[in-house]
mmCIF file with all atom_site columns, C-alpha atoms in Angstrom:
data_model
loop_
_atom_site.group_PDB
_atom_site.id
_atom_site.type_symbol
_atom_site.label_atom_id
_atom_site.label_alt_id
_atom_site.label_comp_id
_atom_site.label_asym_id
_atom_site.label_entity_id
_atom_site.label_seq_id
_atom_site.pdbx_PDB_ins_code
_atom_site.Cartn_x
_atom_site.Cartn_y
_atom_site.Cartn_z
_atom_site.occupancy
_atom_site.B_iso_or_equiv
_atom_site.pdbx_formal_charge
_atom_site.auth_seq_id
_atom_site.auth_comp_id
_atom_site.auth_asym_id
_atom_site.auth_atom_id
_atom_site.pdbx_PDB_model_num
ATOM 1   C CA . MET A 1 1   ? 122.367 108.568 133.205 1.00 0.00 ? 826 MET A CA 1
ATOM 2   C CA . ASN A 1 2   ? 121.382 109.793 129.560 1.00 0.00 ? 827 ASN A CA 1
ATOM 3   C CA . CYS A 1 3   ? 123.127 108.774 126.499 1.00 0.00 ? 828 CYS A CA 1
ATOM 4   C CA . ILE A 1 4   ? 124.027 111.055 123.807 1.00 0.00 ? 829 ILE A CA 1
ATOM 5   C CA . GLU A 1 5   ? 121.582 109.513 121.344 1.00 0.00 ? 830 GLU A CA 1
ATOM 6   C CA . ASN A 1 6   ? 118.783 111.033 123.789 1.00 0.00 ? 831 ASN A CA 1
ATOM 7   C CA . ASP A 1 7   ? 117.417 114.420 123.146 1.00 0.00 ? 832 ASP A CA 1
ATOM 8   C CA . LEU A 1 8   ? 119.539 116.306 125.245 1.00 0.00 ? 833 LEU A CA 1
ATOM 9   C CA . SER A 1 9   ? 119.321 120.002 124.299 1.00 0.00 ? 834 SER A CA 1
ATOM 10  C CA . LEU A 1 10  ? 122.597 121.030 122.532 1.00 0.00 ? 835 LEU A CA 1
ATOM 11  C CA . ASP A 1 11  ? 122.339 124.657 123.933 1.00 0.00 ? 836 ASP A CA 1
ATOM 12  C CA . ASP A 1 12  ? 122.538 123.207 127.478 1.00 0.00 ? 837 ASP A CA 1
ATOM 13  C CA . THR A 1 13  ? 125.698 120.766 127.116 1.00 0.00 ? 838 THR A CA 1
ATOM 14  C CA . PRO A 1 14  ? 128.063 120.402 128.583 1.00 0.00 ? 839 PRO A CA 1
ATOM 15  C CA . LEU A 1 15  ? 127.650 122.777 131.435 1.00 0.00 ? 840 LEU A CA 1
ATOM 16  C CA . SER A 1 16  ? 124.369 123.520 132.840 1.00 0.00 ? 841 SER A CA 1
ATOM 17  C CA . ILE A 1 17  ? 120.879 121.970 132.236 1.00 0.00 ? 842 ILE A CA 1
ATOM 18  C CA . PRO A 1 18  ? 118.023 124.082 134.300 1.00 0.00 ? 843 PRO A CA 1
ATOM 19  C CA . ASN A 1 19  ? 116.429 121.253 135.812 1.00 0.00 ? 844 ASN A CA 1
ATOM 20  C CA . ASP A 1 20  ? 117.204 120.026 139.193 1.00 0.00 ? 845 ASP A CA 1
ATOM 21  C CA . GLY A 1 21  ? 117.414 123.719 140.301 1.00 0.00 ? 846 GLY A CA 1
ATOM 22  C CA . GLY A 1 22  ? 120.649 124.252 138.825 1.00 0.00 ? 847 GLY A CA 1
ATOM 23  C CA . GLU A 1 23  ? 122.538 122.168 141.320 1.00 0.00 ? 848 GLU A CA 1
ATOM 24  C CA . PHE A 1 24  ? 124.226 120.164 138.574 1.00 0.00 ? 849 PHE A CA 1
ATOM 25  C CA . TYR A 1 25  ? 126.397 120.415 135.324 1.00 0.00 ? 850 TYR A CA 1
ATOM 26  C CA . THR A 1 26  ? 125.918 117.900 132.687 1.00 0.00 ? 851 THR A CA 1
ATOM 27  C CA . HIS A 1 27  ? 129.079 116.570 131.350 1.00 0.00 ? 852 HIS A CA 1
ATOM 28  C CA . ILE A 1 28  ? 129.290 114.265 128.228 1.00 0.00 ? 853 ILE A CA 1
ATOM 29  C CA . ILE A 1 29  ? 132.197 111.894 128.816 1.00 0.00 ? 854 ILE A CA 1
ATOM 30  C CA . LEU A 1 30  ? 134.698 112.102 126.008 1.00 0.00 ? 855 LEU A CA 1
ATOM 31  C CA . GLU A 1 31  ? 137.373 109.672 125.128 1.00 0.00 ? 856 GLU A CA 1
ATOM 32  C CA . GLY A 1 32  ? 140.334 109.967 127.656 1.00 0.00 ? 857 GLY A CA 1
ATOM 33  C CA . ASP A 1 33  ? 138.121 111.333 130.350 1.00 0.00 ? 858 ASP A CA 1
ATOM 34  C CA . THR A 1 34  ? 138.554 109.658 133.794 1.00 0.00 ? 859 THR A CA 1
ATOM 35  C CA . MET A 1 35  ? 136.749 110.062 137.018 1.00 0.00 ? 860 MET A CA 1
ATOM 36  C CA . ALA A 1 36  ? 139.542 111.528 138.704 1.00 0.00 ? 861 ALA A CA 1
ATOM 37  C CA . GLY A 1 37  ? 140.103 113.923 135.920 1.00 0.00 ? 862 GLY A CA 1
ATOM 38  C CA . LEU A 1 38  ? 136.411 115.076 136.099 1.00 0.00 ? 863 LEU A CA 1
ATOM 39  C CA . CYS A 1 39  ? 136.928 115.478 139.847 1.00 0.00 ? 864 CYS A CA 1
ATOM 40  C CA . ILE A 1 40  ? 139.727 117.747 139.313 1.00 0.00 ? 865 ILE A CA 1
ATOM 41  C CA . LYS A 1 41  ? 138.165 119.656 136.334 1.00 0.00 ? 866 LYS A CA 1
ATOM 42  C CA . TYR A 1 42  ? 134.862 120.301 138.576 1.00 0.00 ? 867 TYR A CA 1
ATOM 43  C CA . LYS A 1 43  ? 136.478 120.513 141.929 1.00 0.00 ? 868 LYS A CA 1
ATOM 44  C CA . VAL A 1 44  ? 134.401 117.759 143.412 1.00 0.00 ? 869 VAL A CA 1
ATOM 45  C CA . SER A 1 45  ? 135.003 114.420 144.840 1.00 0.00 ? 870 SER A CA 1
ATOM 46  C CA . VAL A 1 46  ? 134.500 111.024 143.342 1.00 0.00 ? 871 VAL A CA 1
ATOM 47  C CA . THR A 1 47  ? 131.943 110.290 145.889 1.00 0.00 ? 872 THR A CA 1
ATOM 48  C CA . ASP A 1 48  ? 129.887 113.421 144.905 1.00 0.00 ? 873 ASP A CA 1
ATOM 49  C CA . ILE A 1 49  ? 129.945 112.235 141.194 1.00 0.00 ? 874 ILE A CA 1
ATOM 50  C CA . LYS A 1 50  ? 128.860 108.880 142.169 1.00 0.00 ? 875 LYS A CA 1
ATOM 51  C CA . ASP A 1 51  ? 126.184 109.867 144.423 1.00 0.00 ? 876 ASP A CA 1
ATOM 52  C CA . ALA A 1 52  ? 124.787 112.187 141.968 1.00 0.00 ? 877 ALA A CA 1
ATOM 53  C CA . ASN A 1 53  ? 124.705 109.535 139.382 1.00 0.00 ? 878 ASN A CA 1
ATOM 54  C CA . HIS A 1 54  ? 123.941 106.490 141.250 1.00 0.00 ? 879 HIS A CA 1
ATOM 55  C CA . LEU A 1 55  ? 127.088 104.733 140.469 1.00 0.00 ? 880 LEU A CA 1
ATOM 56  C CA . TYR A 1 56  ? 128.710 102.003 142.251 1.00 0.00 ? 881 TYR A CA 1
ATOM 57  C CA . THR A 1 57  ? 132.173 102.058 140.633 1.00 0.00 ? 882 THR A CA 1
ATOM 58  C CA . ASP A 1 58  ? 134.531 104.661 139.033 1.00 0.00 ? 883 ASP A CA 1
ATOM 59  C CA . ARG A 1 59  ? 133.949 103.306 135.570 1.00 0.00 ? 884 ARG A CA 1
ATOM 60  C CA . ILE A 1 60  ? 132.565 105.796 132.974 1.00 0.00 ? 885 ILE A CA 1
ATOM 61  C CA . HIS A 1 61  ? 131.993 105.234 129.451 1.00 0.00 ? 886 HIS A CA 1
ATOM 62  C CA . GLU A 1 62  ? 132.465 107.453 126.565 1.00 0.00 ? 887 GLU A CA 1
ATOM 63  C CA . ARG A 1 63  ? 129.333 109.240 125.060 1.00 0.00 ? 888 ARG A CA 1
ATOM 64  C CA . THR A 1 64  ? 127.594 108.878 128.564 1.00 0.00 ? 889 THR A CA 1
ATOM 65  C CA . ALA A 1 65  ? 126.186 112.129 130.253 1.00 0.00 ? 890 ALA A CA 1
ATOM 66  C CA . LEU A 1 66  ? 126.953 112.433 133.911 1.00 0.00 ? 891 LEU A CA 1
ATOM 67  C CA . ARG A 1 67  ? 125.630 114.858 136.457 1.00 0.00 ? 892 ARG A CA 1
ATOM 68  C CA . ILE A 1 68  ? 128.144 116.828 138.450 1.00 0.00 ? 893 ILE A CA 1
ATOM 69  C CA . PRO A 1 69  ? 127.466 118.762 141.550 1.00 0.00 ? 894 PRO A CA 1
ATOM 70  C CA . ARG A 1 70  ? 127.682 122.427 140.938 1.00 0.00 ? 895 ARG A CA 1
ATOM 71  C CA . LYS A 1 71  ? 130.254 123.422 143.504 1.00 0.00 ? 896 LYS A CA 1
ATOM 72  C CA . HIS A 1 72  ? 132.733 125.576 141.535 1.00 0.00 ? 897 HIS A CA 1
ATOM 73  C CA . THR A 1 73  ? 133.392 126.615 138.017 1.00 0.00 ? 898 THR A CA 1
ATOM 74  C CA . PRO A 1 74  ? 134.916 124.095 136.054 1.00 0.00 ? 899 PRO A CA 1
ATOM 75  C CA . THR A 1 75  ? 138.060 124.441 133.840 1.00 0.00 ? 900 THR A CA 1
ATOM 76  C CA . PHE A 1 76  ? 138.341 123.307 130.268 1.00 0.00 ? 901 PHE A CA 1
ATOM 77  C CA . SER A 1 77  ? 141.417 122.831 128.133 1.00 0.00 ? 902 SER A CA 1
ATOM 78  C CA . GLU A 1 78  ? 141.274 123.896 124.506 1.00 0.00 ? 903 GLU A CA 1
ATOM 79  C CA . SER A 1 79  ? 141.569 120.192 123.269 1.00 0.00 ? 904 SER A CA 1
ATOM 80  C CA . GLU A 1 80  ? 138.695 119.271 125.516 1.00 0.00 ? 905 GLU A CA 1
ATOM 81  C CA . ALA A 1 81  ? 136.438 121.970 123.988 1.00 0.00 ? 906 ALA A CA 1
ATOM 82  C CA . ALA A 1 82  ? 137.500 121.181 120.381 1.00 0.00 ? 907 ALA A CA 1
ATOM 83  C CA . GLY A 1 83  ? 136.716 117.431 121.167 1.00 0.00 ? 908 GLY A CA 1
ATOM 84  C CA . LEU A 1 84  ? 133.319 118.612 122.572 1.00 0.00 ? 909 LEU A CA 1
ATOM 85  C CA . GLU A 1 85  ? 132.572 120.689 119.600 1.00 0.00 ? 910 GLU A CA 1
ATOM 86  C CA . GLU A 1 86  ? 133.335 117.789 117.060 1.00 0.00 ? 911 GLU A CA 1
ATOM 87  C CA . LEU A 1 87  ? 130.883 115.425 119.243 1.00 0.00 ? 912 LEU A CA 1
ATOM 88  C CA . LEU A 1 88  ? 128.244 118.072 119.209 1.00 0.00 ? 913 LEU A CA 1
ATOM 89  C CA . LYS A 1 89  ? 128.641 118.437 115.619 1.00 0.00 ? 914 LYS A CA 1
ATOM 90  C CA . ASN A 1 90  ? 128.440 114.932 114.896 1.00 0.00 ? 915 ASN A CA 1
ATOM 91  C CA . ARG A 1 91  ? 125.500 114.561 117.266 1.00 0.00 ? 916 ARG A CA 1
ATOM 92  C CA . LEU A 1 92  ? 123.550 117.297 115.238 1.00 0.00 ? 917 LEU A CA 1
ATOM 93  C CA . ILE A 1 93  ? 124.544 115.675 112.020 1.00 0.00 ? 918 ILE A CA 1
ATOM 94  C CA . ASN A 1 94  ? 122.997 112.183 113.187 1.00 0.00 ? 919 ASN A CA 1
ATOM 95  C CA . ARG A 1 95  ? 119.853 113.930 114.687 1.00 0.00 ? 920 ARG A CA 1
ATOM 96  C CA . PHE A 1 96  ? 119.374 115.646 111.235 1.00 0.00 ? 921 PHE A CA 1
ATOM 97  C CA . ARG A 1 97  ? 120.052 112.459 109.325 1.00 0.00 ? 922 ARG A CA 1
ATOM 98  C CA . ARG A 1 98  ? 117.465 110.693 111.398 1.00 0.00 ? 923 ARG A CA 1
ATOM 99  C CA . LYS A 1 99  ? 114.802 113.366 111.099 1.00 0.00 ? 924 LYS A CA 1
ATOM 100 C CA . THR A 1 100 ? 115.040 113.595 107.161 1.00 0.00 ? 925 THR A CA 1
ATOM 101 C CA . ALA A 1 101 ? 116.164 110.192 106.348 1.00 0.00 ? 926 ALA A CA 1
ATOM 102 C CA . ILE A 1 102 ? 119.364 111.459 104.547 1.00 0.00 ? 927 ILE A CA 1
ATOM 103 C CA . LYS A 1 103 ? 121.771 108.728 103.811 1.00 0.00 ? 928 LYS A CA 1
ATOM 104 C CA . THR A 1 104 ? 124.972 110.516 103.907 1.00 0.00 ? 929 THR A CA 1
ATOM 105 C CA . ASN A 1 105 ? 126.901 112.728 106.474 1.00 0.00 ? 930 ASN A CA 1
ATOM 106 C CA . GLU A 1 106 ? 127.973 115.191 103.779 1.00 0.00 ? 931 GLU A CA 1
ATOM 107 C CA . GLU A 1 107 ? 124.575 115.827 102.547 1.00 0.00 ? 932 GLU A CA 1
ATOM 108 C CA . ALA A 1 108 ? 123.328 116.312 106.039 1.00 0.00 ? 933 ALA A CA 1
ATOM 109 C CA . LEU A 1 109 ? 126.324 118.743 106.656 1.00 0.00 ? 934 LEU A CA 1
ATOM 110 C CA . PHE A 1 110 ? 125.600 120.534 103.684 1.00 0.00 ? 935 PHE A CA 1
ATOM 111 C CA . TYR A 1 111 ? 122.150 121.568 104.838 1.00 0.00 ? 936 TYR A CA 1
ATOM 112 C CA . LEU A 1 112 ? 123.401 122.384 108.366 1.00 0.00 ? 937 LEU A CA 1
ATOM 113 C CA . GLU A 1 113 ? 126.357 124.344 107.300 1.00 0.00 ? 938 GLU A CA 1
ATOM 114 C CA . ASN A 1 114 ? 124.198 126.448 104.903 1.00 0.00 ? 939 ASN A CA 1
ATOM 115 C CA . ALA A 1 115 ? 121.891 127.176 107.875 1.00 0.00 ? 940 ALA A CA 1
ATOM 116 C CA . ASN A 1 116 ? 124.872 128.016 110.209 1.00 0.00 ? 941 ASN A CA 1
ATOM 117 C CA . MET A 1 117 ? 124.319 124.889 112.061 1.00 0.00 ? 942 MET A CA 1
ATOM 118 C CA . ASP A 1 118 ? 120.997 125.948 113.132 1.00 0.00 ? 943 ASP A CA 1
ATOM 119 C CA . PHE A 1 119 ? 118.758 122.718 113.012 1.00 0.00 ? 944 PHE A CA 1
ATOM 120 C CA . ALA A 1 120 ? 115.346 124.238 112.324 1.00 0.00 ? 945 ALA A CA 1
ATOM 121 C CA . VAL A 1 121 ? 116.616 126.424 109.400 1.00 0.00 ? 946 VAL A CA 1
ATOM 122 C CA . ALA A 1 122 ? 118.395 123.414 107.916 1.00 0.00 ? 947 ALA A CA 1
ATOM 123 C CA . PHE A 1 123 ? 115.178 121.181 108.315 1.00 0.00 ? 948 PHE A CA 1
ATOM 124 C CA . SER A 1 124 ? 113.120 124.032 106.485 1.00 0.00 ? 949 SER A CA 1
ATOM 125 C CA . LEU A 1 125 ? 115.832 124.123 103.670 1.00 0.00 ? 950 LEU A CA 1
ATOM 126 C CA . TRP A 1 126 ? 115.816 120.386 103.370 1.00 0.00 ? 951 TRP A CA 1
ATOM 127 C CA . ALA A 1 127 ? 112.043 120.346 103.251 1.00 0.00 ? 952 ALA A CA 1
ATOM 128 C CA . GLU A 1 128 ? 111.898 122.953 100.432 1.00 0.00 ? 953 GLU A CA 1
ATOM 129 C CA . ASP A 1 129 ? 114.414 120.750 98.402  1.00 0.00 ? 954 ASP A CA 1
ATOM 130 C CA . SER A 1 130 ? 112.464 117.678 99.034  1.00 0.00 ? 955 SER A CA 1
ATOM 131 C CA . SER A 1 131 ? 109.191 119.252 98.142  1.00 0.00 ? 956 SER A CA 1
ATOM 132 C CA . TRP A 1 132 ? 110.873 120.806 94.850  1.00 0.00 ? 957 TRP A CA 1
ATOM 133 C CA . GLU A 1 133 ? 112.190 117.430 93.897  1.00 0.00 ? 958 GLU A CA 1
ATOM 134 C CA . LYS A 1 134 ? 108.680 115.842 94.340  1.00 0.00 ? 959 LYS A CA 1
ATOM 135 C CA . THR A 1 135 ? 107.041 118.404 92.106  1.00 0.00 ? 960 THR A CA 1
ATOM 136 C CA . ALA A 1 136 ? 109.944 119.070 89.528  1.00 0.00 ? 961 ALA A CA 1
ATOM 137 C CA . PRO A 1 137 ? 109.567 117.860 85.978  1.00 0.00 ? 962 PRO A CA 1
ATOM 138 C CA . ALA A 1 138 ? 111.456 114.776 85.050  1.00 0.00 ? 963 ALA A CA 1
ATOM 139 C CA . PHE A 1 139 ? 115.107 115.213 84.002  1.00 0.00 ? 964 PHE A CA 1
ATOM 140 C CA . LYS A 1 140 ? 115.581 115.274 80.224  1.00 0.00 ? 965 LYS A CA 1
ATOM 141 C CA . SER A 1 141 ? 118.983 114.695 78.724  1.00 0.00 ? 966 SER A CA 1
ATOM 142 C CA . CYS A 1 142 ? 120.464 117.502 76.023  1.00 0.00 ? 967 CYS A CA 1
ATOM 143 C CA . ILE A 1 143 ? 122.412 114.776 74.337  1.00 0.00 ? 968 ILE A CA 1
ATOM 144 C CA . PRO A 1 144 ? 120.715 113.724 71.152  1.00 0.00 ? 969 PRO A CA 1
ATOM 145 C CA . MET A 1 145 ? 119.314 110.241 71.006  1.00 0.00 ? 970 MET A CA 1
ATOM 146 C CA . SER A 1 146 ? 122.020 108.977 68.386  1.00 0.00 ? 971 SER A CA 1
ATOM 147 C CA . CYS A 1 147 ? 124.665 109.959 70.764  1.00 0.00 ? 972 CYS A CA 1
ATOM 148 C CA . HIS A 1 148 ? 122.903 107.908 73.521  1.00 0.00 ? 973 HIS A CA 1
ATOM 149 C CA . GLU A 1 149 ? 122.905 104.718 71.234  1.00 0.00 ? 974 GLU A CA 1
ATOM 150 C CA . GLU A 1 150 ? 126.794 105.328 70.720  1.00 0.00 ? 975 GLU A CA 1
ATOM 151 C CA . LEU A 1 151 ? 127.567 105.537 74.291  1.00 0.00 ? 976 LEU A CA 1
ATOM 152 C CA . GLU A 1 152 ? 125.519 102.408 74.928  1.00 0.00 ? 977 GLU A CA 1
ATOM 153 C CA . LEU A 1 153 ? 127.747 100.478 72.593  1.00 0.00 ? 978 LEU A CA 1
ATOM 154 C CA . PHE A 1 154 ? 130.669 101.500 74.864  1.00 0.00 ? 979 PHE A CA 1
ATOM 155 C CA . GLU A 1 155 ? 128.865 100.498 77.979  1.00 0.00 ? 980 GLU A CA 1
ATOM 156 C CA . LYS A 1 156 ? 127.785 97.065  76.983  1.00 0.00 ? 981 LYS A CA 1
ATOM 157 C CA . PRO A 1 157 ? 130.023 94.237  75.913  1.00 0.00 ? 982 PRO A CA 1
ATOM 158 C CA . GLN A 1 158 ? 129.822 92.848  72.434  1.00 0.00 ? 983 GLN A CA 1
ATOM 159 C CA . TYR A 1 159 ? 130.187 89.089  71.494  1.00 0.00 ? 984 TYR A CA 1
ATOM 160 C CA . LYS A 1 160 ? 131.659 88.109  68.286  1.00 0.00 ? 985 LYS A CA 1
ATOM 161 C CA . ARG A 1 161 ? 129.576 85.323  66.532  1.00 0.00 ? 986 ARG A CA 1
ATOM 162 C CA . GLY A 1 162 ? 130.932 81.918  66.792  1.00 0.00 ? 987 GLY A CA 1
ATOM 163 C CA . CYS A 1 163 ? 133.458 82.907  69.341  1.00 0.00 ? 988 CYS A CA 1
ATOM 164 C CA . CYS A 1 164 ? 133.603 83.233  73.032  1.00 0.00 ? 989 CYS A CA 1
ATOM 165 C CA . SER A 1 165 ? 135.935 86.371  73.103  1.00 0.00 ? 990 SER A CA 1
ATOM 166 C CA . LEU A 1 166 ? 134.585 89.866  74.227  1.00 0.00 ? 991 LEU A CA 1
ATOM 167 C CA . VAL A 1 167 ? 135.076 92.881  71.790  1.00 0.00 ? 992 VAL A CA 1
ATOM 168 C CA . PHE A 1 168 ? 135.346 96.398  73.274  1.00 0.00 ? 993 PHE A CA 1
#
């Protein structure tokens, strides 16, 4: 079994992965999936799934990829498709963050959305920005120095002489 953190290709999930001679679908377990539900969806038996994945029990875990024997065309509901889309989007964001060392999902999503969720294009956009940030001149404020000094007065508490109280 492969976990979602492994490098399963986004183009191949959830249905077919061409290895195994096309004999299996790959299904990523979402919240609410059950072994019985997968059997109905893919029109296979519990034993078929257990044998394909070397499982001893009917227990399945969210975010785990299972191999499902390819016997019939599966059926998906709209909510399952939406849940899978959200899962794949989060997976793509996390991969992008790991590759770029970006700290927030919002920043990673910014690059991915500007690249129409194309990982390679988003990475090249990030690389251009990162390179520019390293070579760009230091930021200089347009506020005159006297204004900076006045602003600092408001930021730092002042103490009255001979007294313990703060003056703001």
